[in-house]
Structures are given as structure tokens and as C-alpha cells.
Amino acid sequence: MTSPLHSEPDRAGYAAFAHLTVPNAPLYRRVMRTFLAAKERFAVHLRPEDVHAALPPEHRPADLDTVVKALDSLVEWGNLRADPDTSRVTAVEDFYRKRFIYQLTQAGEAAEQALSVYDETLGRRGALQAVALHDIVTQLRALLVIAAEEEPDGAKAHLALSALTSRFEALAENARAFMGSLQRTIDLHGVEVEVFLAYKDRLIQYLERFIQDLITLGGRIALLIGELEEQGRVGLLLRLAAVREAADAAPEEAESAEAHGCARWAGRWAGLSAWFVSADGRESQARLLRARALSAIPQLLAVVRQLNERRAGRSDRSADFRTLARWFAEAPDDEARHRLWRASFGLYPARHLTVDADTLAERAARPVAASTPWAKAEPLRISPQLRRTGSYERRGRARKVEDRSEQRRRLAEIAARQAEEIAAARARLTTNGGTRLSSLGELDPLVFGLFLQLLGDALATWRPGMTTTVATSNDGTMEIRLTSLGDGTTASIRTPGGVFRGPDHTVEITDLTRAERVTTHDALAREVS
């Protein structure tokens, strides 16, 4: 009869993960990692003494029997396979001794790989990779060069597509991980307050830099994707990549390998296109990421403001209620608690229509419990005037109305000054017809901020194959018409904070409020005439 240690057990389910929920789980994890490390060195079998020696000294059991028991348990769970060790047998008696060599089973190796991915995912914080955006632009340009050839090279197309999808998948995965960790940072889940305050400035600068790169490079990537999709050029490259992969397929998969490869590459390209290009009323993932990153900056600043208020000693509402609850708990009797309740909330019994000095004096002289029924309570005397007219006017001079004209004047001046600055910024950007971006000259911070908003709105509406787009600002006051030149020139716009560079375009910016004023003025002039 064959020993159960001599063959791999036939078990269903996830028995290979059973070693995670037993008392000696850390030892089992270290033993399995030892086998994975040995496999990387092309060592197939390990003896118990090899495993014992490979364990970290600080976690190594004192005796070899502990390791042997752990190995046998892993064999029972299906993580390892045990084979008789006959290489060192020198006598007949050695055959009757329990000597085995151990190796990983397919289930055990798969379980360890899954645990490695699990540990890596838990420790991943992610990053917004602006460098990946540059690499994607480079690979897309390489694909355009390959597609322009009379007979595109399948090997070059496959390598370029592989590099492109690899960088794109890394960008998307890291962006998801980063935004998740950013939300945990905003909520201060698992984040030390001192650490957060120490790196908040760098985090905000990091977000602003990535948003700028995403605005400029995202539009450029969308243009390159559109050029590749024209006349089905990208379809040819995807088929070439699928054919090259199908050449290495197993014989039983040779017939369907090319079709499956084409479908797989088409799906990857569709994911890349949807990430950067908006279509059919659906916003691209790049635009959603940009909006999420933009909204994260004021949220981070709000968290910093709250933390600074707490550090400065200012208490929030929850702290006030906790303090009030402690006072209620420390009150000596119910009468003191009632006084505290009235002082805190001012919620008096319904039979008291007004509380003044006389009422308080009467209550102090003859206190009435709050649980006293209406029928037993002393009646409240109401003024005949209140009974007759429904209102009660107190005697004496009326309260003096506070004059707030000075505050209103200052607010009006501030609003007028801001309106003048915004109007001046719109007038500075307004172009008389089309002009190049490189001809805009130097812009001050306010004008440059308005320009970036208009440019971002225009690039967000760009679609594959388009050469001209028109967009309107969120407040409906400005309209921008952006037209690509295609001559490869670069525009430079100087600001006090630096130089903004990008592909040159023809731009036409219209102040819609000015156009509306002119139209209204002409209409009035016609009516007068």
C-alpha cells in the first residue's frame, strides 16, 4: 500500500491556503518562501536539513524535528510533495527510516504567488507617473513611423505595442492605487498626523505638476491615437503583433491563436483609447483623473486647516459635546443637570412663553419641577394686549439699528475691483480673429490662469481626427476655437512663474459678454432710430 506521503493528495477547494489559519502560520510561510527561493536557483528538491539551514537565524527552530513536522503538514495540505530519499541509503536498515525529499506542488506554488501579489498590493501606494505619459507619446510616435512604411515590420510593431501597453497598464494601475491612498490620506485613515503635515506641501506640488503634464500630454496622446486610427492603420499593426505571437503557440492552439491574439490586442487598444479619448457622451479616464486630482487639492488644504485649528487649541463640535457629556456625568443631582441643560440649549418647558428676570426670580423662589403636569402647574398670566392683538410690545426705546453701510461699501469696492480685474483678463485674452499661441506674449498670473482653464476645456473636447474644436468656459463668458497647425512648431508663453511650452496652434478667443453688450447696444440703437 502506498503511503499518503508518497503521492500528492487529491483535494478540492483551496486546501493550499490552510497553513495561513493555523497556530504555526509564520513558520509555514517562511518554509514555503524557502522553497520559492530554491526554485529561483533551479533547485527542485530540498531535504529537511536544507530547509532548516535556509531559514532566517532569528526564526530558525532549535531542532530539526520542528521543521520535519512542518514539512509533513504542508504535504498533507497539498503545498509540497514528498518523495523517498534513496540517494544516501547505504544499508538495508536505511530503507525503513523516514527519509524524504520535498518539492513544491503546482497548487503550493500558485498559492505562494497569490500571497506575494496580495502582500505587494497591500504595500503599494501607487504614483502618478508623468514619465509614463512621455513614454506613451514616444511609443505612439514610433507606431506612426512603423505604420507609414510600405510593408510594416511585424517585429517592430509587436515590440512597440508591447512597450506601449506595458507603460499604459503601469500608469493606470498606479494611478488607481495612488488615488486610493490619497483618499485614505485625506480621511487620515492609517496616516500619522505629523507625517501628513510634514509632506503635505510636496504632495500638493506633486499633484499640480502631474495635472499640468496630464493637460498637455493627454491632449497630445489623444491626437496621436486619432492619427493611428485613421484609415485603419492601427488595425494592421495589431494584426501583425497577433501573428507574431501566434507563431509561438502550442500545436493544439495554432488555429485559434491568431484570432484570439487579434481580439486581445484590440481590447488593449480600446482600453488605451478610452483612457485618453472622450466619446459618445463618456468622459475619458484621463479627464476624470484630472478632475479627481484637482478636487483633492482643496480637500487636502481643508484637512490641513482642520488640523491646524485642533493644534491651536480650537475645539470642534464633537469635542464640545464630549465636554458637555462629562459635565452632565459629574453633576451632583438632577436639579444641577436641569440647570446645565437650560444653560446649554435654552429649551424651556412649553408652558413658559417668555423668560425674563422676573420669571427667573420667581422660579428661584418657588421652583417647579419639569415633570409637573399642566393641570397642577401655576397658570401663566398673559397680557390682555397679547390676547387681543396677538403681539406684545415691550415698553421703552426701540433697539438701535446697526449701521452696516461702511461694510457694504467695502464689499462693493472689492467686488468691483475683482470684476475689473476679470474683465481686464478677458480683454487681454480676446483675439481679433485667429492668432498663434506663440503670439500671445507674456501673461500675468490672473490672465494665465484663465488661459489654462480655456485651453484645458478645449483639449478635453478634442476627438480623434479633429483639427479644430470649439469650447465655452464654465461660466459661459468666454469661447475658444483651437486649430492644430501640424507643422511641428512649438509655442512658448512667458509668465512670472516660468515659461509654458507646447505644440503651437491657431487660437481664437472671444469674450461672449462683450459680444452680447454690442448686440444689445445695436438693438437699442435701431429702436431709437
mmCIF file of C-alpha atoms in Angstrom, residues 85-365:
data_model
loop_
_atom_site.group_PDB
_atom_site.id
_atom_site.type_symbol
_atom_site.label_atom_id
_atom_site.label_comp_id
_atom_site.label_asym_id
_atom_site.label_seq_id
_atom_site.Cartn_x
_atom_site.Cartn_y
_atom_site.Cartn_z
ATOM 1 C CA ASP A 85 15.220 9.921 -0.357
ATOM 2 C CA THR A 86 17.282 6.909 -1.558
ATOM 3 C CA SER A 87 20.390 8.785 -2.578
ATOM 4 C CA ARG A 88 22.066 8.349 0.841
ATOM 5 C CA VAL A 89 20.969 4.768 1.615
ATOM 6 C CA THR A 90 23.978 2.542 2.395
ATOM 7 C CA ALA A 91 22.313 -0.326 4.287
ATOM 8 C CA VAL A 92 19.055 -2.248 4.277
ATOM 9 C CA GLU A 93 18.060 -0.643 7.575
ATOM 10 C CA ASP A 94 18.100 2.793 5.930
ATOM 11 C CA PHE A 95 15.146 1.821 3.755
ATOM 12 C CA TYR A 96 12.949 1.553 6.872
ATOM 13 C CA ARG A 97 13.851 5.029 8.122
ATOM 14 C CA LYS A 98 11.679 8.018 7.320
ATOM 15 C CA ARG A 99 13.765 9.920 4.788
ATOM 16 C CA PHE A 100 12.068 12.163 2.246
ATOM 17 C CA ILE A 101 12.982 14.972 -0.115
ATOM 18 C CA TYR A 102 10.398 17.690 -0.721
ATOM 19 C CA GLN A 103 9.423 19.862 -3.666
ATOM 20 C CA LEU A 104 6.722 22.402 -4.458
ATOM 21 C CA THR A 105 3.449 21.234 -5.950
ATOM 22 C CA GLN A 106 1.594 23.222 -8.561
ATOM 23 C CA ALA A 107 -1.055 24.208 -6.003
ATOM 24 C CA GLY A 108 1.568 25.260 -3.449
ATOM 25 C CA GLU A 109 3.432 27.416 -5.948
ATOM 26 C CA ALA A 110 0.202 29.049 -7.116
ATOM 27 C CA ALA A 111 -0.795 29.789 -3.514
ATOM 28 C CA GLU A 112 2.559 31.441 -2.771
ATOM 29 C CA GLN A 113 2.383 33.542 -5.921
ATOM 30 C CA ALA A 114 -1.112 34.691 -4.936
ATOM 31 C CA LEU A 115 0.122 35.589 -1.438
ATOM 32 C CA SER A 116 3.037 37.520 -2.921
ATOM 33 C CA VAL A 117 0.652 39.552 -5.073
ATOM 34 C CA TYR A 118 -1.563 40.104 -2.017
ATOM 35 C CA ASP A 119 1.345 41.391 0.088
ATOM 36 C CA GLU A 120 2.576 43.591 -2.742
ATOM 37 C CA THR A 121 -0.852 45.102 -3.323
ATOM 38 C CA LEU A 122 -1.311 45.903 0.375
ATOM 39 C CA GLY A 123 2.027 47.694 0.488
ATOM 40 C CA ARG A 124 1.560 49.586 -2.771
ATOM 41 C CA ARG A 125 0.900 53.315 -2.526
ATOM 42 C CA GLY A 126 0.932 53.991 -6.257
ATOM 43 C CA ALA A 127 2.167 57.050 -8.088
ATOM 44 C CA LEU A 128 1.002 59.480 -10.743
ATOM 45 C CA GLN A 129 3.599 58.747 -13.407
ATOM 46 C CA ALA A 130 4.233 61.772 -15.577
ATOM 47 C CA VAL A 131 7.225 59.923 -17.074
ATOM 48 C CA ALA A 132 4.859 57.181 -18.273
ATOM 49 C CA LEU A 133 2.899 59.822 -20.196
ATOM 50 C CA HIS A 134 6.089 60.840 -22.038
ATOM 51 C CA ASP A 135 6.867 57.177 -22.775
ATOM 52 C CA ILE A 136 3.362 56.632 -24.179
ATOM 53 C CA VAL A 137 3.835 59.625 -26.501
ATOM 54 C CA THR A 138 7.181 58.187 -27.647
ATOM 55 C CA GLN A 139 5.736 54.734 -28.389
ATOM 56 C CA LEU A 140 2.743 56.179 -30.250
ATOM 57 C CA ARG A 141 5.070 58.207 -32.454
ATOM 58 C CA ALA A 142 7.097 55.062 -33.106
ATOM 59 C CA LEU A 143 3.923 53.265 -34.176
ATOM 60 C CA LEU A 144 3.137 56.118 -36.590
ATOM 61 C CA VAL A 145 6.563 55.718 -38.172
ATOM 62 C CA ILE A 146 6.084 51.940 -38.494
ATOM 63 C CA ALA A 147 2.588 52.353 -39.947
ATOM 64 C CA ALA A 148 3.911 54.812 -42.574
ATOM 65 C CA GLU A 149 6.187 52.136 -44.062
ATOM 66 C CA GLU A 150 5.069 50.359 -47.254
ATOM 67 C CA GLU A 151 5.433 46.971 -45.528
ATOM 68 C CA PRO A 152 5.366 47.465 -41.751
ATOM 69 C CA ASP A 153 7.750 45.230 -39.817
ATOM 70 C CA GLY A 154 5.778 42.838 -37.571
ATOM 71 C CA ALA A 155 8.612 42.520 -35.037
ATOM 72 C CA LYS A 156 8.921 46.296 -34.622
ATOM 73 C CA ALA A 157 5.163 46.684 -34.345
ATOM 74 C CA HIS A 158 4.942 43.924 -31.724
ATOM 75 C CA LEU A 159 7.764 45.372 -29.620
ATOM 76 C CA ALA A 160 6.348 48.910 -29.792
ATOM 77 C CA LEU A 161 2.831 47.744 -28.906
ATOM 78 C CA SER A 162 4.156 45.606 -26.037
ATOM 79 C CA ALA A 163 6.118 48.538 -24.603
ATOM 80 C CA LEU A 164 3.108 50.833 -25.067
ATOM 81 C CA THR A 165 0.638 48.542 -23.290
ATOM 82 C CA SER A 166 3.132 47.814 -20.515
ATOM 83 C CA ARG A 167 3.619 51.509 -19.736
ATOM 84 C CA PHE A 168 -0.109 52.208 -20.045
ATOM 85 C CA GLU A 169 -1.095 49.361 -17.690
ATOM 86 C CA ALA A 170 1.507 50.523 -15.161
ATOM 87 C CA LEU A 171 0.196 54.098 -15.439
ATOM 88 C CA ALA A 172 -3.444 53.077 -14.971
ATOM 89 C CA GLU A 173 -2.742 50.677 -12.094
ATOM 90 C CA ASN A 174 -0.509 53.118 -10.238
ATOM 91 C CA ALA A 175 -2.994 55.938 -10.749
ATOM 92 C CA ARG A 176 -5.778 53.836 -9.202
ATOM 93 C CA ALA A 177 -3.552 52.858 -6.276
ATOM 94 C CA PHE A 178 -2.386 56.449 -5.755
ATOM 95 C CA MET A 179 -5.880 57.942 -5.769
ATOM 96 C CA GLY A 180 -6.982 55.264 -3.291
ATOM 97 C CA SER A 181 -4.075 56.037 -0.961
ATOM 98 C CA LEU A 182 -4.709 59.767 -1.457
ATOM 99 C CA GLN A 183 -8.309 59.359 -0.284
ATOM 100 C CA ARG A 184 -7.083 57.450 2.767
ATOM 101 C CA THR A 185 -4.658 60.316 3.408
ATOM 102 C CA ILE A 186 -7.462 62.891 3.141
ATOM 103 C CA ASP A 187 -9.577 60.846 5.551
ATOM 104 C CA LEU A 188 -6.492 60.328 7.782
ATOM 105 C CA HIS A 189 -7.030 56.549 7.812
ATOM 106 C CA GLY A 190 -3.785 54.857 8.805
ATOM 107 C CA VAL A 191 -1.836 58.123 8.441
ATOM 108 C CA GLU A 192 0.107 59.820 11.207
ATOM 109 C CA VAL A 193 -0.887 63.464 11.593
ATOM 110 C CA GLU A 194 2.718 64.640 11.981
ATOM 111 C CA VAL A 195 3.754 62.747 8.853
ATOM 112 C CA PHE A 196 0.858 64.220 6.902
ATOM 113 C CA LEU A 197 1.724 67.784 7.932
ATOM 114 C CA ALA A 198 5.371 67.179 7.039
ATOM 115 C CA TYR A 199 4.777 66.174 3.417
ATOM 116 C CA LYS A 200 1.535 67.998 2.527
ATOM 117 C CA ASP A 201 3.346 70.735 0.559
ATOM 118 C CA ARG A 202 5.267 68.222 -1.536
ATOM 119 C CA LEU A 203 2.064 66.255 -2.155
ATOM 120 C CA ILE A 204 0.185 69.330 -3.392
ATOM 121 C CA GLN A 205 3.097 70.341 -5.647
ATOM 122 C CA TYR A 206 3.233 66.784 -6.948
ATOM 123 C CA LEU A 207 -0.481 66.875 -7.819
ATOM 124 C CA GLU A 208 -0.205 70.271 -9.523
ATOM 125 C CA ARG A 209 2.780 69.138 -11.623
ATOM 126 C CA PHE A 210 1.015 65.955 -12.735
ATOM 127 C CA ILE A 211 -2.180 67.880 -13.604
ATOM 128 C CA GLN A 212 -0.177 70.213 -15.858
ATOM 129 C CA ASP A 213 1.513 67.256 -17.585
ATOM 130 C CA LEU A 214 -1.819 65.478 -17.970
ATOM 131 C CA ILE A 215 -3.413 68.548 -19.599
ATOM 132 C CA THR A 216 -0.625 68.957 -22.155
ATOM 133 C CA LEU A 217 0.405 65.356 -22.792
ATOM 134 C CA GLY A 218 -3.137 63.957 -22.555
ATOM 135 C CA GLY A 219 -4.236 66.113 -25.481
ATOM 136 C CA ARG A 220 -1.151 65.127 -27.464
ATOM 137 C CA ILE A 221 -1.776 61.421 -26.809
ATOM 138 C CA ALA A 222 -5.400 61.787 -27.939
ATOM 139 C CA LEU A 223 -4.189 63.367 -31.207
ATOM 140 C CA LEU A 224 -1.697 60.556 -31.835
ATOM 141 C CA ILE A 225 -4.364 57.919 -31.156
ATOM 142 C CA GLY A 226 -6.637 59.648 -33.646
ATOM 143 C CA GLU A 227 -3.907 59.674 -36.307
ATOM 144 C CA LEU A 228 -3.252 55.954 -35.816
ATOM 145 C CA GLU A 229 -6.954 55.130 -36.066
ATOM 146 C CA GLU A 230 -7.312 56.994 -39.366
ATOM 147 C CA GLN A 231 -7.730 54.656 -42.357
ATOM 148 C CA GLY A 232 -7.410 51.620 -40.087
ATOM 149 C CA ARG A 233 -3.635 51.903 -39.706
ATOM 150 C CA VAL A 234 -3.638 50.684 -36.122
ATOM 151 C CA GLY A 235 -5.657 47.600 -37.122
ATOM 152 C CA LEU A 236 -2.841 46.432 -39.376
ATOM 153 C CA LEU A 237 -0.282 46.851 -36.590
ATOM 154 C CA LEU A 238 -2.463 44.906 -34.151
ATOM 155 C CA ARG A 239 -2.812 42.032 -36.630
ATOM 156 C CA LEU A 240 0.956 41.948 -37.163
ATOM 157 C CA ALA A 241 1.510 41.699 -33.410
ATOM 158 C CA ALA A 242 -1.073 38.906 -33.126
ATOM 159 C CA VAL A 243 0.530 36.951 -35.993
ATOM 160 C CA ARG A 244 3.956 37.219 -34.369
ATOM 161 C CA GLU A 245 2.594 35.912 -31.056
ATOM 162 C CA ALA A 246 0.675 33.104 -32.784
ATOM 163 C CA ALA A 247 3.944 31.765 -34.215
ATOM 164 C CA ASP A 248 4.919 30.551 -30.730
ATOM 165 C CA ALA A 249 1.533 28.998 -29.909
ATOM 166 C CA ALA A 250 1.222 25.326 -28.986
ATOM 167 C CA PRO A 251 0.156 22.965 -31.821
ATOM 168 C CA GLU A 252 -3.320 22.409 -30.390
ATOM 169 C CA GLU A 253 -3.876 26.184 -30.204
ATOM 170 C CA ALA A 254 -2.299 27.155 -33.524
ATOM 171 C CA GLU A 255 -5.576 27.504 -35.439
ATOM 172 C CA SER A 256 -7.264 29.880 -32.988
ATOM 173 C CA ALA A 257 -4.152 31.635 -31.638
ATOM 174 C CA GLU A 258 -4.171 34.394 -34.271
ATOM 175 C CA ALA A 259 -7.868 35.184 -33.807
ATOM 176 C CA HIS A 260 -7.515 35.227 -30.023
ATOM 177 C CA GLY A 261 -4.416 37.416 -30.333
ATOM 178 C CA CYS A 262 -6.237 39.929 -32.540
ATOM 179 C CA ALA A 263 -9.121 40.119 -30.076
ATOM 180 C CA ARG A 264 -6.733 40.550 -27.153
ATOM 181 C CA TRP A 265 -4.743 43.352 -28.829
ATOM 182 C CA ALA A 266 -7.955 45.066 -29.977
ATOM 183 C CA GLY A 267 -9.178 45.066 -26.373
ATOM 184 C CA ARG A 268 -5.918 46.571 -25.140
ATOM 185 C CA TRP A 269 -6.061 49.318 -27.753
ATOM 186 C CA ALA A 270 -9.701 50.041 -26.918
ATOM 187 C CA GLY A 271 -8.758 50.427 -23.259
ATOM 188 C CA LEU A 272 -5.906 52.800 -24.139
ATOM 189 C CA SER A 273 -8.177 54.867 -26.384
ATOM 190 C CA ALA A 274 -10.956 55.064 -23.787
ATOM 191 C CA TRP A 275 -8.433 56.200 -21.169
ATOM 192 C CA PHE A 276 -7.391 59.286 -23.138
ATOM 193 C CA VAL A 277 -10.240 59.996 -25.603
ATOM 194 C CA SER A 278 -13.799 61.011 -24.673
ATOM 195 C CA ALA A 279 -16.525 59.658 -26.943
ATOM 196 C CA ASP A 280 -20.302 59.081 -27.090
ATOM 197 C CA GLY A 281 -21.024 61.280 -24.091
ATOM 198 C CA ARG A 282 -18.498 59.375 -21.957
ATOM 199 C CA GLU A 283 -15.650 61.256 -20.355
ATOM 200 C CA SER A 284 -12.196 59.758 -20.680
ATOM 201 C CA GLN A 285 -10.422 58.308 -17.668
ATOM 202 C CA ALA A 286 -7.682 60.919 -18.053
ATOM 203 C CA ARG A 287 -10.221 63.716 -17.695
ATOM 204 C CA LEU A 288 -11.839 62.022 -14.688
ATOM 205 C CA LEU A 289 -8.389 61.578 -13.123
ATOM 206 C CA ARG A 290 -7.639 65.236 -13.756
ATOM 207 C CA ALA A 291 -10.905 66.296 -12.085
ATOM 208 C CA ARG A 292 -10.274 63.967 -9.134
ATOM 209 C CA ALA A 293 -6.739 65.269 -8.650
ATOM 210 C CA LEU A 294 -7.945 68.873 -8.887
ATOM 211 C CA SER A 295 -10.621 68.265 -6.249
ATOM 212 C CA ALA A 296 -8.075 66.569 -3.985
ATOM 213 C CA ILE A 297 -6.028 69.774 -3.584
ATOM 214 C CA PRO A 298 -8.738 71.834 -1.782
ATOM 215 C CA GLN A 299 -9.650 68.751 0.249
ATOM 216 C CA LEU A 300 -6.045 68.431 1.408
ATOM 217 C CA LEU A 301 -5.983 72.134 2.294
ATOM 218 C CA ALA A 302 -9.215 71.710 4.269
ATOM 219 C CA VAL A 303 -7.654 68.834 6.221
ATOM 220 C CA VAL A 304 -4.595 70.976 6.960
ATOM 221 C CA ARG A 305 -6.841 73.807 8.154
ATOM 222 C CA GLN A 306 -8.746 71.480 10.471
ATOM 223 C CA LEU A 307 -5.533 70.022 11.877
ATOM 224 C CA ASN A 308 -4.073 73.490 12.472
ATOM 225 C CA GLU A 309 -7.235 74.536 14.304
ATOM 226 C CA ARG A 310 -7.002 71.481 16.539
ATOM 227 C CA ARG A 311 -3.296 72.070 17.205
ATOM 228 C CA ALA A 312 -4.047 75.719 18.021
ATOM 229 C CA GLY A 313 -6.434 74.630 20.736
ATOM 230 C CA ARG A 314 -9.714 75.338 18.979
ATOM 231 C CA SER A 315 -12.289 72.657 19.694
ATOM 232 C CA ASP A 316 -14.786 71.297 17.227
ATOM 233 C CA ARG A 317 -18.438 70.459 17.865
ATOM 234 C CA SER A 318 -17.746 66.835 18.757
ATOM 235 C CA ALA A 319 -15.231 67.908 21.413
ATOM 236 C CA ASP A 320 -17.781 70.373 22.824
ATOM 237 C CA PHE A 321 -20.414 67.655 23.131
ATOM 238 C CA ARG A 322 -17.950 65.303 24.822
ATOM 239 C CA THR A 323 -17.090 68.000 27.342
ATOM 240 C CA LEU A 324 -20.773 68.698 27.947
ATOM 241 C CA ALA A 325 -21.427 64.975 28.463
ATOM 242 C CA ARG A 326 -18.661 64.868 31.054
ATOM 243 C CA TRP A 327 -20.230 67.828 32.862
ATOM 244 C CA PHE A 328 -23.600 66.033 32.918
ATOM 245 C CA ALA A 329 -21.923 62.919 34.336
ATOM 246 C CA GLU A 330 -20.172 64.953 37.028
ATOM 247 C CA ALA A 331 -23.309 66.913 38.050
ATOM 248 C CA PRO A 332 -24.223 66.198 41.706
ATOM 249 C CA ASP A 333 -28.016 65.837 41.251
ATOM 250 C CA ASP A 334 -30.889 66.131 38.772
ATOM 251 C CA GLU A 335 -31.530 69.755 39.673
ATOM 252 C CA ALA A 336 -27.987 70.670 38.643
ATOM 253 C CA ARG A 337 -28.401 68.689 35.416
ATOM 254 C CA HIS A 338 -31.607 70.603 34.603
ATOM 255 C CA ARG A 339 -29.829 73.921 35.150
ATOM 256 C CA LEU A 340 -26.984 72.758 32.919
ATOM 257 C CA TRP A 341 -29.473 71.679 30.256
ATOM 258 C CA ARG A 342 -31.231 75.061 30.304
ATOM 259 C CA ALA A 343 -27.945 76.946 30.158
ATOM 260 C CA SER A 344 -26.636 74.808 27.287
ATOM 261 C CA PHE A 345 -29.629 74.569 24.968
ATOM 262 C CA GLY A 346 -32.210 77.084 26.195
ATOM 263 C CA LEU A 347 -35.015 74.548 25.714
ATOM 264 C CA TYR A 348 -37.570 75.516 28.350
ATOM 265 C CA PRO A 349 -40.909 73.806 29.091
ATOM 266 C CA ALA A 350 -43.692 74.701 26.650
ATOM 267 C CA ARG A 351 -45.790 76.494 29.295
ATOM 268 C CA HIS A 352 -43.176 79.260 29.593
ATOM 269 C CA LEU A 353 -43.912 81.644 26.747
ATOM 270 C CA THR A 354 -41.204 84.028 27.847
ATOM 271 C CA VAL A 355 -38.290 84.015 30.250
ATOM 272 C CA ASP A 356 -37.105 87.271 31.762
ATOM 273 C CA ALA A 357 -35.612 88.442 35.038
ATOM 274 C CA ASP A 358 -38.947 88.265 36.851
ATOM 275 C CA THR A 359 -39.553 84.720 35.613
ATOM 276 C CA LEU A 360 -36.133 83.561 36.754
ATOM 277 C CA ALA A 361 -36.611 85.206 40.159
ATOM 278 C CA GLU A 362 -39.995 83.549 40.565
ATOM 279 C CA ARG A 363 -38.549 80.198 39.567
ATOM 280 C CA ALA A 364 -35.705 80.568 42.062
ATOM 281 C CA ALA A 365 -38.119 81.465 44.855
#
